[in-house]
Coordinates of C-alpha atoms in Angstrom, one line a residue:
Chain A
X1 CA 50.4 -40.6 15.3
X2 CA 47.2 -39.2 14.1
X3 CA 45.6 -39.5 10.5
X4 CA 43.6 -36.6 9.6
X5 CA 40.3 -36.8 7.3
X6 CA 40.7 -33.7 5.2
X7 CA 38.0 -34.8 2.2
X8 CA 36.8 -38.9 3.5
X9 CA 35.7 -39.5 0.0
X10 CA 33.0 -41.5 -1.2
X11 CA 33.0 -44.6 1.5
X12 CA 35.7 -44.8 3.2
X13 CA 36.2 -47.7 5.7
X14 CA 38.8 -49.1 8.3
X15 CA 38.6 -52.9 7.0
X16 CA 40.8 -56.1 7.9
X17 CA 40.8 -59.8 6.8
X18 CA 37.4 -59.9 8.8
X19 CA 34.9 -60.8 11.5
X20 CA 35.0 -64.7 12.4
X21 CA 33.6 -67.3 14.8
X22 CA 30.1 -65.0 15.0
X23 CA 27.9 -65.7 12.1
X24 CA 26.3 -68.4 14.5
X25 CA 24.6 -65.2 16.0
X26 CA 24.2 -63.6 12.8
X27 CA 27.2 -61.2 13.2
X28 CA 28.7 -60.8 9.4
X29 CA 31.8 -61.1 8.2
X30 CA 32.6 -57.5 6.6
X31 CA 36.2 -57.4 5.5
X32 CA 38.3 -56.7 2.9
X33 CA 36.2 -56.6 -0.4
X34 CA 39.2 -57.3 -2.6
X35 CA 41.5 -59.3 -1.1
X36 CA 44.4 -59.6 -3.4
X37 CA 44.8 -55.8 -3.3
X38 CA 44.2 -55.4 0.4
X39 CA 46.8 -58.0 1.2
X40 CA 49.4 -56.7 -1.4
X41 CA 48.8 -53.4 0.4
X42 CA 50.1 -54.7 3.2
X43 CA 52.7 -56.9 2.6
X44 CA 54.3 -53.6 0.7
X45 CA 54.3 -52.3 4.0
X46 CA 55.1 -54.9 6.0
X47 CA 52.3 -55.4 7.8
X48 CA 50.6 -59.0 8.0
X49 CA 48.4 -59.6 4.9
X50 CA 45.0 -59.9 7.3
X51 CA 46.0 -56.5 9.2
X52 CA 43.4 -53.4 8.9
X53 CA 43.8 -50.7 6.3
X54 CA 41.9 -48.1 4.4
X55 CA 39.1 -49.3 1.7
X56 CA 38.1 -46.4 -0.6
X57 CA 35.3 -46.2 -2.7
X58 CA 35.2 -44.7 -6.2
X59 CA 36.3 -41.6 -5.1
X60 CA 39.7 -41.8 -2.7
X61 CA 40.2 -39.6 0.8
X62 CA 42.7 -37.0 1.0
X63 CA 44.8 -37.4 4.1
X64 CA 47.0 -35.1 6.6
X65 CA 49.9 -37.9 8.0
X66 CA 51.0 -35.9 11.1
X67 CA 54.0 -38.3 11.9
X68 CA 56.3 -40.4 9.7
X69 CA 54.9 -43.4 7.9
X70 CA 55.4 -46.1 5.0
X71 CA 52.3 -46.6 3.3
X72 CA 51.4 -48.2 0.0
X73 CA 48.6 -48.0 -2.2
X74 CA 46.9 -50.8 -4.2
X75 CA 43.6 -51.6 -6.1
X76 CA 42.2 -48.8 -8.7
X77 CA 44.3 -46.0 -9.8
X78 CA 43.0 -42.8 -8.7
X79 CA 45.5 -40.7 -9.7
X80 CA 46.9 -39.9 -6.5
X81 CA 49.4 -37.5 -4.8
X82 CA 51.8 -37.2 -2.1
X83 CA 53.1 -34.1 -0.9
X84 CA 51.8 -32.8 -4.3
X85 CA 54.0 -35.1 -6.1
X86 CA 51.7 -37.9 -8.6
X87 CA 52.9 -41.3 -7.4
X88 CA 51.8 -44.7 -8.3
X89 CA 50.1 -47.9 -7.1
X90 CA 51.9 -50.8 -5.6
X91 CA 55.3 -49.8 -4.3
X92 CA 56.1 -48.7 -0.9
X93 CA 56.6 -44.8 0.2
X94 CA 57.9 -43.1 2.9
X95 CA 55.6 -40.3 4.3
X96 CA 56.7 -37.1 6.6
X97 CA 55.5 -35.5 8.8
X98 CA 52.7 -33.2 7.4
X99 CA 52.3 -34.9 4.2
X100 CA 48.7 -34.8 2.9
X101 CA 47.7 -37.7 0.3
X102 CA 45.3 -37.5 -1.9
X103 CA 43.6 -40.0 -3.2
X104 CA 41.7 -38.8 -6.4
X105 CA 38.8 -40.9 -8.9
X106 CA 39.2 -44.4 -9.7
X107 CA 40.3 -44.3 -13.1
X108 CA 40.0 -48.5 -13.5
X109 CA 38.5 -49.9 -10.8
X110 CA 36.6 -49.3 -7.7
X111 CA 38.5 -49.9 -5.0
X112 CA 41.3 -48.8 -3.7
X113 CA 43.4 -50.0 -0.4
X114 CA 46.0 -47.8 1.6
X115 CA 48.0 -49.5 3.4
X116 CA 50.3 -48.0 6.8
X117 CA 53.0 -50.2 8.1
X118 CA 51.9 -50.3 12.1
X119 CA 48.7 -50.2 13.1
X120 CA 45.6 -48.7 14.5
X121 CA 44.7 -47.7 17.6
X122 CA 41.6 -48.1 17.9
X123 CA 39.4 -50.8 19.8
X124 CA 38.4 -54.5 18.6
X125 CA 35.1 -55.9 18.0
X126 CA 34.3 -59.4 18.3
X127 CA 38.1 -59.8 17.6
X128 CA 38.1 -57.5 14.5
X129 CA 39.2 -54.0 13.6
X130 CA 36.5 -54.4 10.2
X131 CA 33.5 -52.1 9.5
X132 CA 30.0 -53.2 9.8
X133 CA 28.4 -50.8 8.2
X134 CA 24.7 -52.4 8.4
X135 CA 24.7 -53.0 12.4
X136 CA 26.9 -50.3 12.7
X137 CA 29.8 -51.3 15.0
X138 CA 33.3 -51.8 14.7
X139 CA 36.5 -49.3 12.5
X140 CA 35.6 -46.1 13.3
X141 CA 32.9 -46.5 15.5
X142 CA 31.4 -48.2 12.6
X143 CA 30.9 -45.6 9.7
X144 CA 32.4 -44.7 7.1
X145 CA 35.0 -41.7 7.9
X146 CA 34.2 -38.2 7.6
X147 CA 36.0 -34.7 7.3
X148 CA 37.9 -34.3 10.5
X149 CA 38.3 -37.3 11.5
X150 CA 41.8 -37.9 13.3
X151 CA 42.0 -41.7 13.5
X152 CA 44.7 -42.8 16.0
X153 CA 47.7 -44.9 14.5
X154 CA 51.0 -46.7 16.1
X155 CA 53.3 -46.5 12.8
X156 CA 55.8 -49.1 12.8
X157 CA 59.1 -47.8 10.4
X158 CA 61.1 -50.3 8.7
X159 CA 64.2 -50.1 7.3
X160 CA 62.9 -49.7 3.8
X161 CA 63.0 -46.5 1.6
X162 CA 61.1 -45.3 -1.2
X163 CA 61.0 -48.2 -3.9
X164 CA 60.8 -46.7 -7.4
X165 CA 59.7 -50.1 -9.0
X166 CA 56.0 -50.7 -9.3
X167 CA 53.8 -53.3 -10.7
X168 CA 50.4 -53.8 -12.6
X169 CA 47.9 -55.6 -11.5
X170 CA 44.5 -55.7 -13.8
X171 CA 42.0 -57.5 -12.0
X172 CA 39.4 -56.2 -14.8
X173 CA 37.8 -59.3 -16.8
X174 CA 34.5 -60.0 -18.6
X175 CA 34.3 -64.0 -17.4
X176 CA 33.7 -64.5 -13.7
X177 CA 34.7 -68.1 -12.3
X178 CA 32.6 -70.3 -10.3
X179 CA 31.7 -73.7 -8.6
X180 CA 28.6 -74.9 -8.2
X181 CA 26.4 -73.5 -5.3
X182 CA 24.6 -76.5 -3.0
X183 CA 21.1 -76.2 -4.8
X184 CA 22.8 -76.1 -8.6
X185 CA 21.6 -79.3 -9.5
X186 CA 18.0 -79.1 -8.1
X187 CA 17.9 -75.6 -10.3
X188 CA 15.6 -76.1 -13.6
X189 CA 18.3 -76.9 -16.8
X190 CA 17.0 -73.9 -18.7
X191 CA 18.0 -71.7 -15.9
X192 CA 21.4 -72.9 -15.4
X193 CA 22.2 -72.7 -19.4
X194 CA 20.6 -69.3 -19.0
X195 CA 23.0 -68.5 -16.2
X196 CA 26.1 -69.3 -18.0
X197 CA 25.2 -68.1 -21.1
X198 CA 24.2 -64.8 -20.2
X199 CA 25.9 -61.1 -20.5
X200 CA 25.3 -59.9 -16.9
X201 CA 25.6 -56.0 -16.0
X202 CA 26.3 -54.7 -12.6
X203 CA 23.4 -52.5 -11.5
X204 CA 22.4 -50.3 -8.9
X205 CA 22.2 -50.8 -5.4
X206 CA 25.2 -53.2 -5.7
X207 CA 28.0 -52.7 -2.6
X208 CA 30.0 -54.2 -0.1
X209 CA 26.5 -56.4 0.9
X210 CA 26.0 -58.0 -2.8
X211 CA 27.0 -57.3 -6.4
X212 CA 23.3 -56.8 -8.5
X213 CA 23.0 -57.9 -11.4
X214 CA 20.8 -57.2 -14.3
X215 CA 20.3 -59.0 -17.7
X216 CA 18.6 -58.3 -21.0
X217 CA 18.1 -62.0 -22.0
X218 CA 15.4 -63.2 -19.7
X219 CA 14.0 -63.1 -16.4
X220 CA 13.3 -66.5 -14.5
X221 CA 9.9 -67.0 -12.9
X222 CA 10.3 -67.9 -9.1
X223 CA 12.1 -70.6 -7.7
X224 CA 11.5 -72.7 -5.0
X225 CA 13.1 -70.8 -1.9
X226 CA 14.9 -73.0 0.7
X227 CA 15.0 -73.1 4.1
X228 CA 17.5 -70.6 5.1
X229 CA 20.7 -71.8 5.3
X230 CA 24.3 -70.3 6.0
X231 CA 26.0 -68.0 3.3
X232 CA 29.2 -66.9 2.8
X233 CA 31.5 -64.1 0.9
X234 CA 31.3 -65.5 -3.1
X235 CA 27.9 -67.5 -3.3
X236 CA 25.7 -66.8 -6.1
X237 CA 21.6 -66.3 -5.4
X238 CA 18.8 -66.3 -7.5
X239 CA 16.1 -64.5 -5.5
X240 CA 12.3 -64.0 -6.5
X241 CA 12.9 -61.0 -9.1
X242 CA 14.8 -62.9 -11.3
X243 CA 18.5 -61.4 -11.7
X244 CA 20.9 -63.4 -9.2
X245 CA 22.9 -61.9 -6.4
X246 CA 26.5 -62.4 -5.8
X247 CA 26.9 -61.7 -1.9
X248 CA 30.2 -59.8 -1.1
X249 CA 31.9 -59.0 2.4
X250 CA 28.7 -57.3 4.1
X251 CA 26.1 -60.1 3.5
X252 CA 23.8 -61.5 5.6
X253 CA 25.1 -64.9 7.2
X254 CA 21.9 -67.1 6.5
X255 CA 19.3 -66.4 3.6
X256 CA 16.7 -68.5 1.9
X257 CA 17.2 -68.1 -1.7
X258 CA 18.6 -71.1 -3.4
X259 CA 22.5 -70.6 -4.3
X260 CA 23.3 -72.0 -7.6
X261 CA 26.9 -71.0 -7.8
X262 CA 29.8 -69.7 -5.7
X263 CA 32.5 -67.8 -6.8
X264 CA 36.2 -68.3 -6.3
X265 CA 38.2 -66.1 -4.3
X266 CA 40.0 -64.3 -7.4
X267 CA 36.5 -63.9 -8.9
X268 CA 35.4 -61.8 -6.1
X269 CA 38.1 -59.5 -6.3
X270 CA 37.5 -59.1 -9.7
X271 CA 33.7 -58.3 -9.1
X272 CA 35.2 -56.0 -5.8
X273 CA 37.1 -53.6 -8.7
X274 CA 33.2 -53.7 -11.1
X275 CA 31.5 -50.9 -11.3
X276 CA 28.3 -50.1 -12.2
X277 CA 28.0 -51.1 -16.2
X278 CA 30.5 -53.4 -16.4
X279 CA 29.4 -56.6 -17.9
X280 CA 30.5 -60.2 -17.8
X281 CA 29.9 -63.6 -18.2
X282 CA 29.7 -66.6 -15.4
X283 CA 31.7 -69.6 -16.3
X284 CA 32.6 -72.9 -14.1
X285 CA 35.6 -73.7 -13.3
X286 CA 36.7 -76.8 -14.2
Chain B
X1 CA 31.4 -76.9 3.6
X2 CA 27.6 -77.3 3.8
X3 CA 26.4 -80.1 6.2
X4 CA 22.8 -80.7 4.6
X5 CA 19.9 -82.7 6.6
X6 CA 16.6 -83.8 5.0
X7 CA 15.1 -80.4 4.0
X8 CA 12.2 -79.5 7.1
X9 CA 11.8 -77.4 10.1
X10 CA 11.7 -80.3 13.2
X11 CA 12.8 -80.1 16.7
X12 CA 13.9 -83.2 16.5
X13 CA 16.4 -83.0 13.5
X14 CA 17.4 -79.9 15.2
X15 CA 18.1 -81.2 18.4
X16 CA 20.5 -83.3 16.3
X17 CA 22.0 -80.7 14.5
X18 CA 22.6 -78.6 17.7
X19 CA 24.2 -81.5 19.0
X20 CA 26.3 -81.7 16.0
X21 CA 27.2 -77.6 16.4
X22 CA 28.0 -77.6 20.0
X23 CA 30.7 -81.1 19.2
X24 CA 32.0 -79.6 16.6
X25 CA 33.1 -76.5 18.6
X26 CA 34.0 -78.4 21.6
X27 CA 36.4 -80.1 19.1
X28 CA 38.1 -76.9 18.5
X29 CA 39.2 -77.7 15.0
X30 CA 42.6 -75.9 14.2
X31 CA 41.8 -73.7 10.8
X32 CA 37.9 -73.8 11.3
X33 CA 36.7 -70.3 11.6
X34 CA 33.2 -70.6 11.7
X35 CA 30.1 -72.3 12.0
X36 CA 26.7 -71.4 11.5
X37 CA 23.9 -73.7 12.5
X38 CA 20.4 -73.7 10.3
X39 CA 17.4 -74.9 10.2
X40 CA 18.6 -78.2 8.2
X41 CA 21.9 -77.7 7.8
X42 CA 25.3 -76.2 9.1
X43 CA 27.9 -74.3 7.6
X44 CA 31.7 -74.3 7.7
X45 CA 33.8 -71.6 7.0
X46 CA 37.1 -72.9 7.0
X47 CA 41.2 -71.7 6.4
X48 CA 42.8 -74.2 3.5
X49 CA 46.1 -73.2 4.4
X50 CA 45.7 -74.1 8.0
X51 CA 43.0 -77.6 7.1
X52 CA 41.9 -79.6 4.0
X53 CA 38.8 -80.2 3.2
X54 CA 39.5 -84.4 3.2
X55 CA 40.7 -83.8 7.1
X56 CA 37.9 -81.6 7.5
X57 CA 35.7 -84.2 6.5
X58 CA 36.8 -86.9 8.0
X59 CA 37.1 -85.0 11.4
X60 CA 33.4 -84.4 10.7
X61 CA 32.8 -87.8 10.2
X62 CA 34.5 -89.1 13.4
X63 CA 32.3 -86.8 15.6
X64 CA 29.3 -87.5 14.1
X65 CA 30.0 -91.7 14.5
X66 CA 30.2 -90.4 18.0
X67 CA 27.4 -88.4 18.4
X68 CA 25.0 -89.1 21.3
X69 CA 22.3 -86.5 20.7
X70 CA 20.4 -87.9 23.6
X71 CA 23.0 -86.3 25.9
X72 CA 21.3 -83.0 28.0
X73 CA 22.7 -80.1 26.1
X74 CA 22.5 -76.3 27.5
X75 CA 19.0 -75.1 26.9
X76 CA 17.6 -72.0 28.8
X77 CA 14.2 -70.5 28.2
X78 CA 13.5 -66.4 27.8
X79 CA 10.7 -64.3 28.4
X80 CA 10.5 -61.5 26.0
X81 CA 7.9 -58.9 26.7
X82 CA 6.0 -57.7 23.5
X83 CA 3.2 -55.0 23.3
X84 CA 0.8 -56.2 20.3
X85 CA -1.0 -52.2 20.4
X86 CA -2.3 -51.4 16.8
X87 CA 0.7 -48.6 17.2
X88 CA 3.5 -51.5 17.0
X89 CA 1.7 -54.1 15.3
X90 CA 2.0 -52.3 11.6
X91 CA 0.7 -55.7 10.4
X92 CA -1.9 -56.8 12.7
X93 CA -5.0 -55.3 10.6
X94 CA -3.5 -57.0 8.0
X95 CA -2.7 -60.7 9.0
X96 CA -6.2 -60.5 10.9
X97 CA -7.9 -60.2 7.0
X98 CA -5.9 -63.1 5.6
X99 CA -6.4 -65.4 8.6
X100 CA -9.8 -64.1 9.7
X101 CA -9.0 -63.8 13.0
X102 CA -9.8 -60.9 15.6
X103 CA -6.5 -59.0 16.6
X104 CA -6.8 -60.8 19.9
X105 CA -6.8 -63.8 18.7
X106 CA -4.3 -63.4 17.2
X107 CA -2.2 -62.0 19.9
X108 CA -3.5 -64.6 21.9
X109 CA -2.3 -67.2 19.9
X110 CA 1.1 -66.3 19.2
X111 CA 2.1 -65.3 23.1
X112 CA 0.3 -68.7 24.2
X113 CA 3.2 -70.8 21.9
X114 CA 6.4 -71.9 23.4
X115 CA 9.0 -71.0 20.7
X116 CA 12.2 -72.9 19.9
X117 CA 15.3 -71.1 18.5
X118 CA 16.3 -72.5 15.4
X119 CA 19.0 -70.4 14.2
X120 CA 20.4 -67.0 13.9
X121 CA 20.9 -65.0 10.7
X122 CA 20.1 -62.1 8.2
X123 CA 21.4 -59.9 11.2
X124 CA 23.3 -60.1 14.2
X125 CA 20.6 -61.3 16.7
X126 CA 18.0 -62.1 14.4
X127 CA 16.4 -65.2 16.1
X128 CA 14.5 -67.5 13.6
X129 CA 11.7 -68.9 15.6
X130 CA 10.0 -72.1 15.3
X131 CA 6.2 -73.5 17.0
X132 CA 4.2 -70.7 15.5
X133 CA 0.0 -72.1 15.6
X134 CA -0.8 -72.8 11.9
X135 CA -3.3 -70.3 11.8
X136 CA -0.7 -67.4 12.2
X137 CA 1.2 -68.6 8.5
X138 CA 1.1 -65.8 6.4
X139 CA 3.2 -65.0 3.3
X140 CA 5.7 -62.5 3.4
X141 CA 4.9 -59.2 2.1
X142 CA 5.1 -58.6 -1.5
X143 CA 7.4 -55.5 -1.2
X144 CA 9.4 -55.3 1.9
X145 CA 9.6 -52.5 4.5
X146 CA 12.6 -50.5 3.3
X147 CA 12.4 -49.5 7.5
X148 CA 11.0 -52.0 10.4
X149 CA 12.0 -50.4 13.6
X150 CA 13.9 -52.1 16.2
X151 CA 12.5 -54.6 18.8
X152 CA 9.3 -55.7 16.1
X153 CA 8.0 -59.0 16.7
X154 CA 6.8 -60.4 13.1
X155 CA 5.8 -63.2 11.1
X156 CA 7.2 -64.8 7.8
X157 CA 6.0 -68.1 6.4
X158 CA 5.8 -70.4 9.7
X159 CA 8.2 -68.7 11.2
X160 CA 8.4 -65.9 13.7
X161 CA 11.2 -63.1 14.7
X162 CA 12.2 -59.9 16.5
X163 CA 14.2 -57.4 14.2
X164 CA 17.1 -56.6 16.9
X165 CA 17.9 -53.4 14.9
X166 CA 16.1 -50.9 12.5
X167 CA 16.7 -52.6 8.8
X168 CA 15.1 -53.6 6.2
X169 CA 12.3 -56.4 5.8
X170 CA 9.5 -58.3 4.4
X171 CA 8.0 -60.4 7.2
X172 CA 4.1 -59.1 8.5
X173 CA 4.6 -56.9 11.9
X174 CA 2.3 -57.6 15.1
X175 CA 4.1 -56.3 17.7
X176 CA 7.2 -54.5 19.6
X177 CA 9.7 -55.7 22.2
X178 CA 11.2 -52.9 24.6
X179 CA 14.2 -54.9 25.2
X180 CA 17.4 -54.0 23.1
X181 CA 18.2 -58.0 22.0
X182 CA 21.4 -57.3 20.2
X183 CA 24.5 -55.0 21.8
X184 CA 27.4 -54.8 20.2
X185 CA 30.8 -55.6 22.7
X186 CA 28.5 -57.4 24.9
X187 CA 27.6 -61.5 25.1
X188 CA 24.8 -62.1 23.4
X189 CA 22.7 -64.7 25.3
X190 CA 20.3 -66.5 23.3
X191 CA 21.3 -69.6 21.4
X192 CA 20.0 -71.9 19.0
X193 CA 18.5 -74.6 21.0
X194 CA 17.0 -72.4 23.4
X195 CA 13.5 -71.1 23.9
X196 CA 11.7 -68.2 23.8
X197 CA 7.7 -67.0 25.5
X198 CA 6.4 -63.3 24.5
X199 CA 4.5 -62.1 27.5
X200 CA 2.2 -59.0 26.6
X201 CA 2.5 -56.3 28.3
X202 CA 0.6 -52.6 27.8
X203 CA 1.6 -50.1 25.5
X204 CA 1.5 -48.0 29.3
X205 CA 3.9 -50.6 30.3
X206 CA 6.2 -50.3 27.0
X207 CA 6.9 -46.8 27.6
X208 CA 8.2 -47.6 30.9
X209 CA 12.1 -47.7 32.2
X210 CA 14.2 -50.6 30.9
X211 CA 13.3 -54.1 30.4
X212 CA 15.6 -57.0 30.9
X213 CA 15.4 -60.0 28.7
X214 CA 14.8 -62.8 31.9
X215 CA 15.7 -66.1 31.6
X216 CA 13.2 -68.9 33.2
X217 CA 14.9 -70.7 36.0
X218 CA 13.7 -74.7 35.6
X219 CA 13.0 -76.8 38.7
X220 CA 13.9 -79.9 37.3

């Protein structure tokens, strides 16, 4: 079955559960930014929770099915439309042949996840279907889609019909849960009270490589950098201009800015649906 | 899980921790998913449905009891062609004011080195190179490059690198490889461990058809 790209929206990716075994050559992980919605997405339609679906940015793709499909959608609501018809988030639908989706602007939220029970037919990279945007490989020939795109799909249909029940899931919050990162303790006392005790805002240039912060409280003067050592999905940075860094699916797999926190795996679905202006606090989890 | 070693850049701690990447892989770990080697340290990424972090540790512990980091591991060395012309080398008139060298001195100095590979990171095939003179140290740059092309050669702190793709970066450029280091799909063939000699070629011979990345056969 092909999918056809009427509008691709703001950044649209193919994305699974990601790109392991390869950060020992530098190769990141990319992936599902949110992963609670990504894997709901797909266990509404069947699919394993690690298999590849759609990741939309602020402002959803509208889509021309041209074969029958179950598909669900999860994360921010957008507002969206099947067949002209509102629908909502988090239940399964059956699609026909024809049907064009359209996913509208994140009302709550930033992300949003479309799920289609099968798969797609498209080729792996380094054992992953996911988007890297930066080095530019793998999804869709690894960019974000564009207007006429047909993206080649093997639909799988179950037995299951159009469920009418849906759930809400609000993964908004202003308190962001962490552990502490490997160079917490050798971090000055000032700037770790200063880190939990400050309203952060996201800020510009945050996105799928790291979340930016900025604060009105105070700045830190430079820490000692360390030697570069590995990172992953969560951890917490404080480079040299002060405001600290949390790195999301995109982000380098080494870097030599001490990490003085790491986030849990809820919390970074929760910063996955911030955009920019939201505010919050970091707290550690006991 | 972080594996941390006494914080400094030495072949020997590294030939330790290679030794310590290449068992743990060999050991084939059911729920580890990744490991990334450092300078001082390695990484785990692991699955804590599939492995705890107690196994985890104490599988950890059992290899390293068993360690013998005397044993001859892989190591290949690389030549890597690199044209140090003022036209690649964006840096060059800079690093020669800071260190007071001549540019060929400079040059000199850094394709005379033998270079270990320490580790890979920042970007896929970014090589982190260690053995660069002490003369060549120069600080980063204050604002970095929003673009360095592909193939530079540069140098950040004591260390020394190739950008294997156009991005971003702060480390001082003095030179250009022709050779494409990183291809997607394909086996990348440098690891850490290995070793690495720039040979300088002309900016004539840049502009010529493809070079290869060769590997030094060793007579030993």
């Amino acid at each position: 079955m092909k999918i056809e790209v009427m509008k691709p929206g703001l950044l649209t990716t193919i994305q699974d559960q990601g790109r392991f075994g390869y950060q020992d050559i530098g190769v990141q992980v990319s992936g599902f930014m949110d992963e609670f919605s990504a894997h709901l997405a797909n266990i509404l339609v069947g699919n394993s929770a690690e298999s590849a679906l759609l990741e939309m940015t602020l402002l959803g793709a509208t889509l021309r099915f041209h074969g029958r499909a179950q598909i669900a959608l999860t994360g921010a609501d957008c507002r969206s439309k099947l067949d002209g018809q509102r629908i909502l988030n988090n239940h399964v639908m059956n699609v026909k042949q024809g049907d064009i989706l359209e996913v509208g602007h994140a009302q709550k939220g930033l992300r949003t996840y479309l799920a289609i029970s099968g798969e797609f037919d498209i080729p792996e990279v380094y054992g992953s279907l996911s988007t890297n945007l930066e080095a530019g490989f793998g999804g869709l020939n690894g960019r974000v889609l564009e207007k006429n795109d047909l993206i080649n799909y093997i639909p799988r249909n179950n037995p299951a019909s159009n469920s009418g029940d849906s759930i809400d899931f609000d993964l908004s919050t202003d308190v962001i849960e962490v552990l502490p990162g490997p160079e917490f303790d050798s971090i000055p006392e000032h700037v770790r009270k200063w880190f939990f005790e400050t309203k952060f805002t996201v800020s510009n240039d945050s996105n799928r490589t790291g979340i930016r912060l900025s604060n009105n409280q105070m700045i830190p003067s430079e820490l000692p950098s360390i030697l570069s050592s590995g990172l992953v999905k969560g951890t917490v940075q404080i480079p040299n201009s002060g405001n600290p860094i949390v790195l999301m699916a995109d982000a380098p797999t080494t870097g030599g800015y001490p990490r003085i926190a790491a986030c849990t795996d809820m919390a970074c679905n929760q910063l996955a649906q911030m955009k920019l202006g939201d505010s919050f606090k970091f707290t550690l989890k006991n | 899980m972080l594996i941390v070693f006494e914080q400094h850049i030495d072949p020997e701690l590294h030939q330790m921790i290679i030794a310590l990447y290449h068992a743990i892989k060999k050991s084939q770990i059911v729920g580890l998913r990744s490991i990334t080697p450092a300078y001082s340290s390695i990484t785990l990424v692991f699955d804590n449905n599939l492995l705890s972090f107690k196994y985890l540790k104490r599988e950890l512990i059992s290899i390293w009891t068993k360690l013998d980091v005397d044993h001859e591991l892989p190591s290949r060395t690389f030549i890597i062609p690199v044209c140090y012309d003022i036209e690649f080398g964006l840096d060059l008139d800079k690093v020669a004011d800071r260190t007071g060298l001549t540019i060929e001195q400079i040059t000199t100095l850094h394709a005379e080195s033998g270079y270990r590979v320490y580790m890979l990171g920042f970007l896929p095939g970014f090589l982190y190179l260690g053995g660069l003179p002490a003369e060549l140290e120069i600080a980063r740059k204050q604002t970095p490059r929003l673009s360095v092309p592909k193939g530079s050669v540069a140098i950040g702190g004591q260390q020394t690198g190739i950008y294997p793709s156009d991005s971003p970066g702060g480390w001082q450029i003095i030179g250009r490889t022709p050779i494409s280091l990183f291809e997607p799909k394909t086996d990348f063939l440098i690891q850490p461990g290995d070793f690495i000699q720039f040979q300088p070629i002309s900016k004539h011979a840049f502009h010529q058809s493809t070079h290869q990345l060769q590997e030094v056969k060793n007579e030993n």
